[in-house]
C-alpha cells in the first residue's frame, strides 16, 4: 500500500502542475526577470513543497484584484488579509501598506493576484495580472483564480530564480485553507496547559504555526479601517465588507463608561480611606474585625469593585476577562441578595425570625443542660469519677446560665438588629451568608468556650500522663536533644510520680468523655459554617462571564482549530476549511477562576486526627495568619 | 479515492475502516465502531424496570415507577451523548498536522488537532492488559530536548482495532511523515 501510494503521489503532482492554466498566462517566465527586491525566498525551494494559503471566506466572492497579506517563511504559508480592487495606483497601495506596517508591526505586503471571472477567459486581464508580478516583487507570487458561480478554484505560486539562472521558474503546489476572518480576529487562542518544567521562552517558539495566523489577523486592525465602499484612493475587501455590526446601546455604554467609572472610583477610594483610618486599628475593634467573616467578604468585594471601576485600561485580554467576570459576579450577587430581601419582606420572615430566635436559643441551652445532667449521671453505662464529674458539670451549667441571661438581656433589640442585618442583603447574597455564618458563630459561642475548656483540660492531662509514664519507666524527655533519655530518679520522686500517674489515669475517662462530647458539638458547628463558606466561595470565584461567552460566542475562546476537507477534484488544489475548536467548559472554569479570600482548611485528615487525639485546639481555617472562631 | 475494509477489534466486534485519499499529502481514515444492539438495550431497560417494580412492591409508592422511567430515558440520552462513540476519524495533512475526531452517537463531535511541528513520530505500541494489545499512538516532541519525547497520544481508543488494521493505518501515516520530513524547510 505504501509503494502504491507513493507512485500515485508522483503522478498526482505531475498532473496538477501541467493542467489548468487560467487562460493565456503561460508557464513561460517573464522575459525580464527582475531580481526580487523584497520578500526574497531564502535559497531555492525544494521541488514538491506544498505552500499553504490562508484565504478569508469573505473574499471568496470579491471582484478581481491584488492579494494583500503576510508571508510566513518558516511555515511556508501566506495569510491573505484583504483584496485590493482595480483600479488602483501601485504607489498608493505601497504607501497604504507601509502605513499599516508601521501601525501594526505586521509585515503586510502584496502577495499575488486574485482573479474572479466569468466563463470566457479575458486575455488582457491575464497579461495584466502577469505584469503586476513585475511591479510588486514578492516571492513566491501567488495567482489564485476562481470561476464565477462554480466551485472550481485554481492556484499556483511561482518563483523567479535570480538573474544567474534564468531558467524556467519553479512552481509549487498550493493548499488553500479557508478561514472566517471575523471569528479569527475576535478569538483568543489558549495553548494547552504547559508542563511545569517548560520555560516561558519555549512556548513562543513552539507556538508557531496557527498561532502566527491568529496573531497576524488580530494585529492587522489598521488594515481593516477602510473599505471598498469608502472614497479613499485604495479600495479593499475584507470582513467588514459584509457589513459592520454595531449597537447603539454598546456605543452609548462606552461613551458613558468614562465619567461613571471616574465618579465610582472616587467614591470607592473615599470608602477605602475611611475604612483604613486609625480608629479602626485600635485593639478591641481590630480584633473583632479580624474575627468576623463578614468584614473579610466586604473587604474582598471592595477590592474587586475598585479593580473594576479603576480608570486604567486593561492591559491584556486576561485582565479584561477578569474585570468582566468580577463585574458579572458582583451584579449576580446583588441580584440574588435583592431577591432574598424581597422574599424575606414579603413573608415578614424577619419578624418571625426575631420572635423565634430567643426560644431557639433557650431550647439549645436546655438541650445542653440535659446533656450535662446526663454526663453527670452514668452516661452510656460508664462509671464516672463522682467528684470531678460534679465539678465539671456544675462549672459548665453555670456558664450556660450566664449565657441565657445575656440572651434575655439582648432580646428587646434582636428585631431591630435583624432588620438592619436583613438590609445588608442588598449588598449581596455573599454578605448575607457571611452574616449568617457570623450569627451562628456568635450564638454557639458557649459551645466554643466549652470546647476550649475541655480541650485544654484534656491536653494537660495527656501531657501529664505521658511525662509520668516516662517517669514510671525510668526515662526522661531531653529538651536539648529532643529525644527520650534514661534517667535515674530518687525514691521520693518515683513515689510521688507513680501516685500522680495513677490519679490521672483514673480521672482520664471522665475528662475524655467531656472532651469528646464538646469536640463533636464543635465539629458540627464548624461543618455548618464550612458549608456556608463553601457556598460563598463558589459565588465569589465562578467566572460567569467566561461561561456565558463560551455558551453564546464559542469562537471567542479557542482551544485550537479543526479542519474539514472540502469537495476535492483531482487536478485541483486541495481546499480545507479551518474552524475554531472552542475551549471545553472545565478548562474555561479552570483558566478564568477568580481568586477568593483564600480561606481553605490547611490540615490534612491525618494531622487533624492527630491534633484531636492529643487535645490540641483546631482552627479550621486561617485567614492571612489570623485565627478565626 | 475511497475504499473500505472490514476488520475486528480486540473484543471480537466488527469494525469498518474507510480510507479516503484526497491528495498525496492528505489522507483520512474513518473507523466505525460496532453499533449499540437492540438486545443489550432491551436487557438494560428490563433490568432497571424489574428492579423498580420490585421496589414498588415493597414501598407501594408510584413515584418509584415514574422515577425509573425518567432514569432510563435520561440514562439513555446521556449514554448516547457522552459515552457511545459512533466512529473515529484520523485526518493527516502533510505540513499542517494530524487531527483526531470522535463522533458520538448523538452527533456530537470532539476534535483534537496536533500541529506537525509538535509531532515526533507515529508508532504502534504494545500494552499488557490481561493479554497483549497493540495501539497506535503519536509521539510529541519535547521543546526542551530536540530528540526527546514529551507526551504519548493514543489513537482509536474507543474502536480498539487489532494489529492488522493498525498496520494499514501505520504504513500510510509513515509515508506521509516521511514525505513531510523530506520536504520540510525548517531544520
XYZ file of N, CA and C in Angstrom, chain A residues 415-520:
318
model
N -34.944 42.288 67.235
C -35.653 42.515 65.975
C -35.027 43.649 65.182
N -34.660 44.726 65.861
C -34.011 45.846 65.173
C -32.745 45.402 64.481
N -31.946 44.644 65.284
C -30.662 44.196 64.731
C -30.885 43.328 63.498
N -31.842 42.417 63.623
C -32.082 41.527 62.487
C -32.571 42.294 61.267
N -33.381 43.329 61.502
C -33.883 44.095 60.379
C -32.754 44.779 59.629
N -31.831 45.351 60.394
C -30.686 46.004 59.754
C -29.787 45.005 59.048
N -29.667 43.848 59.680
C -28.842 42.808 59.049
C -29.479 42.353 57.751
N -30.828 42.237 57.776
C -31.517 41.851 56.549
C -31.314 42.869 55.443
N -31.238 44.156 55.829
C -30.987 45.195 54.824
C -29.655 44.981 54.120
N -28.707 44.445 54.888
C -27.378 44.285 54.291
C -27.388 43.285 53.152
N -28.483 42.535 53.026
C -28.543 41.583 51.914
C -28.534 42.291 50.573
N -28.895 43.591 50.563
C -28.866 44.270 49.265
C -27.434 44.538 48.825
N -26.472 44.330 49.696
C -25.077 44.418 49.262
C -24.644 43.159 48.551
N -25.441 42.107 48.691
C -25.088 40.875 48.003
C -25.450 39.671 48.834
N -25.700 38.562 48.152
C -26.058 37.337 48.844
C -24.887 36.816 49.665
N -23.674 37.049 49.162
C -22.495 36.553 49.880
C -22.374 37.243 51.233
N -22.704 38.553 51.246
C -22.631 39.274 52.517
C -23.667 38.714 53.489
N -24.877 38.445 52.974
C -25.918 37.888 53.841
C -25.489 36.524 54.388
N -24.887 35.703 53.536
C -24.440 34.385 54.003
C -23.318 34.527 55.021
N -22.422 35.484 54.799
C -21.337 35.665 55.776
C -21.903 36.106 57.111
N -22.927 36.986 57.050
C -23.535 37.430 58.314
C -24.200 36.247 59.008
N -24.844 35.393 58.225
C -25.471 34.198 58.812
C -24.423 33.340 59.505
N -23.274 33.177 58.831
C -22.195 32.386 59.426
C -21.708 33.024 60.722
N -21.609 34.350 60.726
C -21.161 35.025 61.948
C -22.179 34.918 63.058
N -23.477 34.993 62.701
C -24.519 34.868 63.723
C -24.466 33.480 64.350
N -24.270 32.462 63.497
C -24.155 31.095 64.042
C -22.974 31.021 64.989
N -21.853 31.636 64.571
C -20.666 31.597 65.428
C -20.942 32.272 66.771
N -21.664 33.423 66.734
C -21.943 34.134 67.989
C -22.917 33.365 68.870
N -23.927 32.758 68.240
C -24.921 32.049 69.043
C -24.344 30.797 69.685
N -23.340 30.210 69.034
C -22.763 28.989 69.588
C -21.442 29.280 70.276
N -21.290 30.508 70.742
C -20.050 30.888 71.398
C -19.803 30.052 72.640
N -20.899 29.711 73.347
C -20.700 28.930 74.569
C -20.188 27.537 74.246
N -20.644 26.982 73.126
C -20.118 25.666 72.732
C -18.613 25.779 72.471
N -18.227 26.892 71.835
C -16.792 27.092 71.575
C -16.015 27.182 72.878
N -16.569 27.935 73.847
C -15.884 28.051 75.133
C -15.739 26.689 75.805
N -16.840 25.907 75.794
C -16.782 24.586 76.421
C -15.751 23.718 75.733
N -15.702 23.838 74.424
C -14.713 23.035 73.702
C -13.316 23.413 74.140
N -13.071 24.714 74.268
C -11.725 25.145 74.655
C -11.381 24.649 76.050
N -12.352 24.777 76.978
C -12.073 24.286 78.334
C -11.772 22.805 78.320
N -12.666 22.057 77.671
C -12.490 20.612 77.661
C -11.175 20.216 77.022
N -10.848 20.909 75.906
C -9.631 20.547 75.190
C -8.398 20.863 76.013
N -8.418 22.000 76.679
C -7.239 22.373 77.472
C -7.031 21.394 78.617
N -8.133 21.047 79.253
C -8.043 20.102 80.366
C -7.498 18.763 79.885
N -8.057 18.320 78.809
C -7.655 17.032 78.253
C -6.206 17.062 77.816
N -5.812 18.174 77.204
C -4.437 18.304 76.712
C -3.462 18.250 77.870
N -3.804 18.985 78.919
C -2.949 18.989 80.107
C -2.786 17.585 80.658
N -3.946 16.889 80.737
C -3.941 15.539 81.276
C -3.079 14.619 80.437
N -3.203 14.734 79.121
C -2.432 13.846 78.243
C -0.945 14.119 78.387
N -0.581 15.383 78.455
C 0.839 15.707 78.594
C 1.384 15.199 79.911
N 0.553 15.419 80.976
C 0.983 14.936 82.280
C 1.163 13.422 82.284
N 0.191 12.756 81.679
C 0.232 11.294 81.639
C 1.463 10.795 80.899
N 1.769 11.419 79.794
C 2.900 10.918 79.002
C 4.212 11.157 79.738
N 4.283 12.317 80.405
C 5.517 12.588 81.137
C 5.678 11.634 82.332
N 4.575 11.385 83.039
C 4.661 10.492 84.198
C 4.852 9.047 83.771
N 4.331 8.715 82.598
C 4.547 7.372 82.069
C 6.029 7.147 81.802
N 6.692 8.177 81.325
C 8.124 8.068 81.099
C 8.849 7.896 82.430
N 8.384 8.638 83.434
C 8.990 8.505 84.755
C 8.792 7.108 85.300
N 7.602 6.570 85.084
C 7.270 5.223 85.534
C 8.241 4.206 84.966
N 8.675 4.445 83.725
C 9.605 3.505 83.098
C 11.045 3.877 83.345
N 11.292 5.003 84.037
C 12.657 5.430 84.326
C 13.284 6.235 83.208
N 12.476 6.910 82.422
C 13.050 7.685 81.320
C 12.656 9.152 81.474
N 13.236 9.993 80.654
C 13.008 11.438 80.749
C 13.120 12.029 79.370
N 12.417 13.151 79.190
C 12.476 13.818 77.889
C 13.607 14.826 77.912
N 14.537 14.681 76.984
C 15.668 15.596 76.922
C 15.303 16.734 75.970
N 15.135 17.936 76.538
C 14.674 19.046 75.695
C 15.770 19.485 74.733
N 17.010 19.377 75.225
C 18.115 19.834 74.368
C 18.256 18.951 73.135
N 18.214 17.647 73.394
C 18.430 16.720 72.279
C 17.133 16.309 71.618
N 16.009 16.739 72.162
C 14.693 16.407 71.608
C 14.523 14.888 71.481
N 14.846 14.189 72.514
C 14.662 12.738 72.479
C 14.492 12.239 73.909
N 14.158 10.932 74.009
C 13.920 10.343 75.324
C 15.210 9.709 75.820
N 15.624 10.113 77.017
C 16.848 9.552 77.623
C 16.501 8.845 78.900
N 17.313 7.934 79.285
C 17.069 7.290 80.586
C 17.598 8.212 81.697
N 16.974 8.075 82.868
C 17.310 8.978 83.972
C 17.120 8.244 85.274
N 17.979 8.537 86.214
C 17.794 7.857 87.496
C 17.113 8.819 88.461
N 15.948 8.430 88.926
C 15.192 9.278 89.832
C 15.445 8.865 91.271
N 15.177 9.828 92.153
C 15.220 9.485 93.584
C 13.972 8.725 93.956
N 14.016 8.121 95.109
C 12.889 7.287 95.511
C 11.636 8.117 95.729
N 11.783 9.297 96.397
C 10.578 10.099 96.642
C 9.995 10.642 95.345
N 10.891 10.962 94.365
C 10.361 11.399 93.073
C 9.535 10.296 92.434
N 10.072 9.076 92.482
C 9.369 7.951 91.881
C 8.038 7.728 92.580
N 8.025 7.848 93.889
C 6.815 7.597 94.650
C 5.716 8.582 94.268
N 6.082 9.903 94.332
C 5.091 10.942 94.003
C 4.629 10.778 92.566
N 5.600 10.521 91.683
C 5.267 10.395 90.270
C 4.274 9.281 90.021
N 4.541 8.123 90.624
C 3.635 6.993 90.417
C 2.247 7.288 90.961
N 2.204 7.962 92.103
C 0.909 8.312 92.698
C 0.103 9.213 91.773
N 0.788 10.268 91.299
C 0.100 11.199 90.410
C -0.354 10.501 89.127
N 0.509 9.613 88.641
C 0.170 8.893 87.423
C -1.109 8.094 87.608
N -1.195 7.414 88.733
C -2.387 6.612 88.997
C -3.636 7.480 89.047
N -3.493 8.632 89.738
C -4.657 9.521 89.854
C -5.121 9.973 88.484
N -4.140 10.406 87.684
C -4.511 10.907 86.365
C -5.141 9.815 85.508
N -4.605 8.610 85.612
C -5.172 7.532 84.805
C -6.627 7.285 85.174
N -6.932 7.314 86.471
C -8.317 7.028 86.851
C -9.256 8.183 86.555
N -8.702 9.398 86.450
C -9.567 10.522 86.088
C -9.709 10.676 84.583
N -8.922 9.897 83.832
C -8.925 10.071 82.371
C -10.291 9.856 81.720
N -11.030 8.797 82.058
C -12.281 8.598 81.316
C -13.236 9.780 81.428
N -13.307 10.383 82.614
C -14.246 11.493 82.790
C -13.888 12.647 81.880
N -12.611 13.049 81.964
C -12.172 14.172 81.142
C -12.323 13.862 79.665
N -11.940 12.625 79.310
C -12.016 12.258 77.894
C -13.442 12.323 77.400
N -14.399 11.925 78.223
C -15.791 11.937 77.777
C -16.283 13.355 77.553
N -15.975 14.244 78.499
C -16.393 15.634 78.308
C -15.771 16.204 77.048
N -14.476 15.894 76.899
C -13.764 16.401 75.715
C -14.408 15.885 74.442
N -14.732 14.600 74.415
C -15.316 14.005 73.222
C -16.641 14.671 72.870
N -17.494 14.828 73.898
C -18.821 15.386 73.628
C -18.723 16.802 73.082
N -17.887 17.618 73.729
C -17.834 19.012 73.273
C -17.093 19.163 71.958
N -16.134 18.275 71.705
C -15.476 18.332 70.390
C -16.441 17.987 69.281
N -17.290 16.992 69.507
C -18.269 16.644 68.471
C -19.213 17.802 68.194
